[in-house]
């Protein structure tokens, strides 16, 4: 029995590590909010959101592009990682310099948050293709778990000794720097080589990258429009209900990321028979887990909202939670087939599908806007169903025509 449990954990260590990082990130916010002044916590949260948004331009689908365009060739993957990581560092420097032209309460604090955001998020995403290409997911999983444990300990130490926000950020940056050096050394990423052969490195980037950029932007449109609508046009009390459900339902996104990241290398340059087996297996795993989560939400969703948010008002988000969970199940199903579309070099085919979904979202909001947050949730669900149908039908047809 113990061996079976160990084997199960070993096979799912990477998804577990992603959950560990997500949980650690949430715990950190709860811990530091308990001792920091409201002003300091608000400042940190605001700067963190700004930095995260700006770093979006450092990874417009570049992680998948690195792996697929290199055909999972480890040497090519390492070269492209070095280029895109340097690009991210330059973007970070420009963000920090650009902040001096805006009126901020603390430019030093903002720059520190920018550095922490790079180490905490952008670096992990862009270094991931190396572990995908070498299929060493357990290694990156262990790194994730150790990192999650350390940042949680930093938050606890900061709480116990009531460390200032500056000291909290310095400790986080030091940890991030150590992790950056360790992972770069482990993957043997040579950043200096980019400076010496910049032109040759730039020539490695083909026009196919625009498909990844386009897909990322198109996804952002259809997935985020309902949230932007709720944030902009609805009363804040309604928005609180929507986002309380949205946060819980988004847990499925972690499963999607872990599953597609693991299966993507196996779909590159593989036979039709093996690809069909991989898709079938992953779809089965995805649906079993996500449907299980839906059943859990049906039974305990209202109680979960009460426990997590501590106020009876949030129990009213229960129907929204179910709708958003259904939508995310459709997104999960689409992600399995979407991984093959990416792996087969058809990334650009996703753009019109996602733009069509965006139109569905806008039409849904136009028709259902009188229903408030229910209209927004249903608009997302309709778009998710449409994307799921389009990805599935395209993949089935494409595979049917393969010899």
Short mmCIF file of N, CA, C and O in Angstrom, two decimals, residues 167-244:
data_model
loop_
_atom_site.label_atom_id
_atom_site.label_comp_id
_atom_site.label_asym_id
_atom_site.label_seq_id
_atom_site.Cartn_x
_atom_site.Cartn_y
_atom_site.Cartn_z
N UNK A 167 12.56 44.50 4.16
CA UNK A 167 13.32 43.32 4.58
C UNK A 167 12.68 42.04 4.05
O UNK A 167 13.39 41.10 3.65
N UNK A 168 11.35 42.01 4.05
CA UNK A 168 10.63 40.86 3.48
C UNK A 168 10.99 40.67 2.01
O UNK A 168 11.27 39.55 1.57
N UNK A 169 11.02 41.76 1.26
CA UNK A 169 11.34 41.69 -0.17
C UNK A 169 12.80 41.32 -0.40
O UNK A 169 13.12 40.56 -1.33
N UNK A 170 13.70 41.84 0.45
CA UNK A 170 15.13 41.51 0.31
C UNK A 170 15.35 40.00 0.49
O UNK A 170 16.07 39.38 -0.29
N UNK A 171 14.68 39.41 1.47
CA UNK A 171 14.81 37.96 1.70
C UNK A 171 14.27 37.18 0.50
O UNK A 171 14.87 36.18 0.08
N UNK A 172 13.14 37.63 -0.06
CA UNK A 172 12.57 36.97 -1.23
C UNK A 172 13.49 37.08 -2.44
O UNK A 172 13.66 36.12 -3.20
N UNK A 173 14.09 38.25 -2.62
CA UNK A 173 14.99 38.47 -3.75
C UNK A 173 16.24 37.59 -3.62
O UNK A 173 16.70 37.01 -4.61
N UNK A 174 16.76 37.49 -2.41
CA UNK A 174 17.94 36.63 -2.18
C UNK A 174 17.62 35.18 -2.52
O UNK A 174 18.42 34.49 -3.18
N UNK A 175 16.47 34.70 -2.08
CA UNK A 175 16.05 33.33 -2.41
C UNK A 175 15.90 33.17 -3.92
O UNK A 175 16.34 32.16 -4.49
N UNK A 176 15.26 34.15 -4.57
CA UNK A 176 15.06 34.09 -6.02
C UNK A 176 16.38 34.07 -6.77
O UNK A 176 16.53 33.34 -7.76
N UNK A 177 17.35 34.85 -6.30
CA UNK A 177 18.66 34.90 -6.94
C UNK A 177 19.38 33.56 -6.82
O UNK A 177 19.99 33.07 -7.79
N UNK A 178 19.32 32.97 -5.63
CA UNK A 178 19.94 31.65 -5.42
C UNK A 178 19.30 30.62 -6.36
O UNK A 178 19.99 29.82 -7.00
N UNK A 179 17.97 30.66 -6.46
CA UNK A 179 17.26 29.72 -7.34
C UNK A 179 17.62 29.95 -8.80
O UNK A 179 17.80 29.01 -9.58
N UNK A 180 17.76 31.24 -9.18
CA UNK A 180 18.13 31.61 -10.56
C UNK A 180 19.50 31.03 -10.91
O UNK A 180 19.68 30.42 -11.97
N UNK A 181 20.47 31.23 -10.02
CA UNK A 181 21.83 30.73 -10.26
C UNK A 181 21.84 29.19 -10.30
O UNK A 181 22.46 28.59 -11.18
N UNK A 182 21.13 28.58 -9.36
CA UNK A 182 21.10 27.12 -9.27
C UNK A 182 20.49 26.50 -10.53
O UNK A 182 21.05 25.56 -11.10
N UNK A 183 19.32 27.00 -10.95
CA UNK A 183 18.64 26.43 -12.13
C UNK A 183 19.44 26.70 -13.40
O UNK A 183 19.53 25.83 -14.28
N UNK A 184 20.02 27.90 -13.52
CA UNK A 184 20.81 28.23 -14.70
C UNK A 184 22.04 27.33 -14.79
O UNK A 184 22.41 26.87 -15.88
N UNK A 185 22.66 27.06 -13.64
CA UNK A 185 23.83 26.18 -13.61
C UNK A 185 23.43 24.74 -13.95
O UNK A 185 24.10 24.06 -14.73
N UNK A 186 22.31 24.31 -13.38
CA UNK A 186 21.84 22.94 -13.62
C UNK A 186 21.51 22.72 -15.09
O UNK A 186 21.84 21.69 -15.68
N UNK A 187 20.86 23.71 -15.72
CA UNK A 187 20.48 23.61 -17.13
C UNK A 187 21.61 24.02 -18.07
O UNK A 187 21.47 23.91 -19.29
N UNK A 188 22.72 24.51 -17.49
CA UNK A 188 23.88 24.99 -18.27
C UNK A 188 23.47 26.05 -19.30
O UNK A 188 23.77 25.95 -20.49
N UNK A 189 22.77 27.07 -18.81
CA UNK A 189 22.34 28.18 -19.67
C UNK A 189 23.46 29.21 -19.72
O UNK A 189 23.87 29.75 -18.69
N UNK A 190 23.98 29.47 -20.91
CA UNK A 190 25.09 30.40 -21.10
C UNK A 190 24.56 31.75 -21.61
O UNK A 190 24.31 31.93 -22.80
N UNK A 191 24.39 32.70 -20.68
CA UNK A 191 23.84 34.00 -21.06
C UNK A 191 24.84 34.86 -21.83
O UNK A 191 24.47 35.65 -22.69
N UNK A 192 26.13 34.69 -21.52
CA UNK A 192 27.16 35.49 -22.19
C UNK A 192 27.24 35.17 -23.67
O UNK A 192 27.60 36.01 -24.49
N UNK A 193 26.87 33.93 -24.02
CA UNK A 193 26.91 33.53 -25.43
C UNK A 193 25.96 34.38 -26.27
O UNK A 193 26.23 34.63 -27.45
N UNK A 194 24.87 34.81 -25.68
CA UNK A 194 23.90 35.65 -26.40
C UNK A 194 24.53 36.98 -26.78
O UNK A 194 24.39 37.46 -27.91
N UNK A 195 25.26 37.59 -25.84
CA UNK A 195 25.90 38.88 -26.11
C UNK A 195 26.96 38.76 -27.21
O UNK A 195 27.11 39.64 -28.05
N UNK A 196 27.68 37.64 -27.20
CA UNK A 196 28.75 37.45 -28.19
C UNK A 196 28.22 37.13 -29.58
O UNK A 196 28.90 37.40 -30.59
N UNK A 197 27.02 36.54 -29.65
CA UNK A 197 26.46 36.15 -30.95
C UNK A 197 25.00 36.58 -31.03
O UNK A 197 24.13 35.79 -31.39
N UNK A 198 24.74 37.83 -30.72
CA UNK A 198 23.36 38.34 -30.65
C UNK A 198 22.62 38.18 -31.98
O UNK A 198 21.46 37.74 -32.01
N UNK A 199 23.29 38.53 -33.08
CA UNK A 199 22.64 38.45 -34.39
C UNK A 199 22.24 37.02 -34.72
O UNK A 199 21.12 36.76 -35.19
N UNK A 200 23.14 36.07 -34.45
CA UNK A 200 22.84 34.66 -34.75
C UNK A 200 21.69 34.15 -33.88
O UNK A 200 20.85 33.37 -34.34
N UNK A 201 21.63 34.61 -32.64
CA UNK A 201 20.55 34.19 -31.76
C UNK A 201 19.21 34.74 -32.25
O UNK A 201 18.20 34.04 -32.23
N UNK A 202 19.21 36.00 -32.68
CA UNK A 202 17.98 36.62 -33.18
C UNK A 202 17.48 35.92 -34.44
O UNK A 202 16.26 35.82 -34.67
N UNK A 203 18.41 35.43 -35.24
CA UNK A 203 18.03 34.72 -36.47
C UNK A 203 17.37 33.38 -36.17
O UNK A 203 16.70 32.80 -37.04
N UNK A 204 17.54 32.86 -34.95
CA UNK A 204 16.90 31.61 -34.55
C UNK A 204 15.39 31.78 -34.38
O UNK A 204 14.63 30.81 -34.40
N UNK A 205 14.95 33.02 -34.20
CA UNK A 205 13.53 33.29 -33.97
C UNK A 205 12.83 33.46 -35.31
O UNK A 205 13.13 34.39 -36.06
N UNK A 206 11.93 32.56 -35.63
CA UNK A 206 11.22 32.62 -36.91
C UNK A 206 9.87 33.31 -36.74
O UNK A 206 9.44 33.62 -35.62
N UNK A 207 9.21 33.53 -37.86
CA UNK A 207 7.93 34.27 -37.85
C UNK A 207 6.82 33.49 -37.14
O UNK A 207 5.76 34.03 -36.82
N UNK A 208 7.06 32.19 -36.87
CA UNK A 208 6.07 31.39 -36.15
C UNK A 208 5.78 31.92 -34.75
O UNK A 208 4.74 31.60 -34.18
N UNK A 209 6.68 32.74 -34.22
CA UNK A 209 6.48 33.28 -32.87
C UNK A 209 5.24 34.17 -32.79
O UNK A 209 4.60 34.27 -31.75
N UNK A 210 4.89 34.79 -33.94
CA UNK A 210 3.72 35.67 -33.94
C UNK A 210 2.44 34.90 -33.66
O UNK A 210 1.48 35.46 -33.11
N UNK A 211 2.41 33.63 -34.03
CA UNK A 211 1.24 32.81 -33.74
C UNK A 211 1.06 32.65 -32.23
O UNK A 211 -0.06 32.72 -31.72
N UNK A 212 2.17 32.46 -31.51
CA UNK A 212 2.12 32.29 -30.05
C UNK A 212 1.71 33.60 -29.39
O UNK A 212 0.93 33.60 -28.42
N UNK A 213 2.24 34.70 -29.91
CA UNK A 213 1.86 36.01 -29.38
C UNK A 213 0.37 36.26 -29.61
O UNK A 213 -0.36 36.70 -28.72
N UNK A 214 -0.07 35.94 -30.83
CA UNK A 214 -1.48 36.15 -31.18
C UNK A 214 -2.41 35.31 -30.34
O UNK A 214 -3.46 35.78 -29.87
N UNK A 215 -2.05 34.04 -30.12
CA UNK A 215 -2.88 33.14 -29.32
C UNK A 215 -2.98 33.63 -27.88
O UNK A 215 -4.05 33.61 -27.28
N UNK A 216 -1.85 34.07 -27.32
CA UNK A 216 -1.85 34.54 -25.93
C UNK A 216 -2.75 35.76 -25.76
O UNK A 216 -3.54 35.85 -24.82
N UNK A 217 -2.64 36.69 -26.71
CA UNK A 217 -3.48 37.90 -26.65
C UNK A 217 -4.94 37.55 -26.87
O UNK A 217 -5.83 38.06 -26.17
N UNK A 218 -5.22 36.66 -27.85
CA UNK A 218 -6.61 36.25 -28.13
C UNK A 218 -7.22 35.54 -26.93
O UNK A 218 -8.39 35.76 -26.59
N UNK A 219 -6.42 34.68 -26.27
CA UNK A 219 -6.91 33.99 -25.07
C UNK A 219 -7.22 35.00 -23.97
O UNK A 219 -8.24 34.91 -23.29
N UNK A 220 -6.33 35.98 -23.81
CA UNK A 220 -6.54 37.00 -22.79
C UNK A 220 -7.87 37.71 -23.02
O UNK A 220 -8.61 37.99 -22.07
N UNK A 221 -8.20 37.96 -24.30
CA UNK A 221 -9.44 38.67 -24.63
C UNK A 221 -10.67 37.89 -24.20
O UNK A 221 -11.49 38.38 -23.43
N UNK A 222 -10.79 36.65 -24.69
CA UNK A 222 -12.04 35.92 -24.41
C UNK A 222 -12.13 35.46 -22.95
O UNK A 222 -13.22 35.38 -22.39
N UNK A 223 -10.99 35.17 -22.32
CA UNK A 223 -11.01 34.67 -20.94
C UNK A 223 -11.19 35.79 -19.92
O UNK A 223 -11.75 35.56 -18.84
N UNK A 224 -10.71 36.99 -20.25
CA UNK A 224 -10.70 38.07 -19.26
C UNK A 224 -11.82 39.09 -19.43
O UNK A 224 -12.08 39.87 -18.51
N UNK A 225 -12.49 39.10 -20.59
CA UNK A 225 -13.55 40.09 -20.82
C UNK A 225 -14.64 40.02 -19.73
O UNK A 225 -15.05 41.07 -19.21
N UNK A 226 -15.15 38.82 -19.37
CA UNK A 226 -16.17 38.80 -18.30
C UNK A 226 -15.67 39.39 -16.99
O UNK A 226 -16.40 40.13 -16.31
N UNK A 227 -14.41 39.08 -16.63
CA UNK A 227 -13.84 39.62 -15.39
C UNK A 227 -13.70 41.13 -15.45
O UNK A 227 -13.99 41.85 -14.48
N UNK A 228 -13.26 41.64 -16.62
CA UNK A 228 -13.13 43.09 -16.80
C UNK A 228 -14.49 43.77 -16.74
O UNK A 228 -14.62 44.85 -16.17
N UNK A 229 -15.51 43.11 -17.31
CA UNK A 229 -16.87 43.65 -17.27
C UNK A 229 -17.35 43.76 -15.82
O UNK A 229 -17.90 44.78 -15.41
N UNK A 230 -17.14 42.69 -15.05
CA UNK A 230 -17.56 42.68 -13.64
C UNK A 230 -16.82 43.77 -12.87
O UNK A 230 -17.42 44.49 -12.06
N UNK A 231 -15.51 43.90 -13.12
CA UNK A 231 -14.69 44.88 -12.39
C UNK A 231 -15.10 46.30 -12.72
O UNK A 231 -15.03 47.19 -11.86
N UNK A 232 -15.54 46.54 -13.95
CA UNK A 232 -15.78 47.90 -14.43
C UNK A 232 -17.21 48.38 -14.25
O UNK A 232 -17.45 49.52 -13.84
N UNK A 233 -18.19 47.51 -14.55
CA UNK A 233 -19.57 47.98 -14.65
C UNK A 233 -20.49 47.56 -13.50
O UNK A 233 -21.56 48.14 -13.33
N UNK A 234 -20.11 46.56 -12.74
CA UNK A 234 -21.01 46.06 -11.69
C UNK A 234 -20.63 46.60 -10.32
O UNK A 234 -19.47 46.96 -10.09
N UNK A 235 -21.59 46.65 -9.40
CA UNK A 235 -21.29 47.11 -8.03
C UNK A 235 -20.22 46.23 -7.40
O UNK A 235 -20.12 45.03 -7.69
N UNK A 236 -19.42 46.83 -6.54
CA UNK A 236 -18.28 46.12 -5.95
C UNK A 236 -18.73 44.92 -5.10
O UNK A 236 -17.98 43.94 -4.98
N UNK A 237 -19.93 45.00 -4.51
CA UNK A 237 -20.42 43.86 -3.74
C UNK A 237 -20.65 42.65 -4.64
O UNK A 237 -20.38 41.52 -4.27
N UNK A 238 -21.17 42.91 -5.85
CA UNK A 238 -21.37 41.84 -6.83
C UNK A 238 -20.02 41.32 -7.33
O UNK A 238 -19.84 40.11 -7.53
N UNK A 239 -19.11 42.26 -7.53
CA UNK A 239 -17.77 41.86 -7.98
C UNK A 239 -17.10 40.95 -6.95
O UNK A 239 -16.41 39.98 -7.30
N UNK A 240 -17.31 41.26 -5.67
CA UNK A 240 -16.72 40.44 -4.60
C UNK A 240 -17.24 39.00 -4.68
O UNK A 240 -16.47 38.04 -4.51
N UNK A 241 -18.54 38.85 -4.95
CA UNK A 241 -19.11 37.51 -5.10
C UNK A 241 -18.51 36.78 -6.29
O UNK A 241 -18.12 35.61 -6.20
N UNK A 242 -18.42 37.48 -7.41
CA UNK A 242 -17.91 36.86 -8.65
C UNK A 242 -16.47 36.38 -8.45
O UNK A 242 -16.15 35.23 -8.78
N UNK A 243 -15.63 37.23 -7.90
CA UNK A 243 -14.21 36.88 -7.78
C UNK A 243 -13.94 35.89 -6.65
O UNK A 243 -12.93 35.18 -6.70
N UNK A 244 -14.83 35.83 -5.68
CA UNK A 244 -14.67 34.80 -4.65
C UNK A 244 -14.87 33.42 -5.27
O UNK A 244 -14.16 32.46 -4.95
#
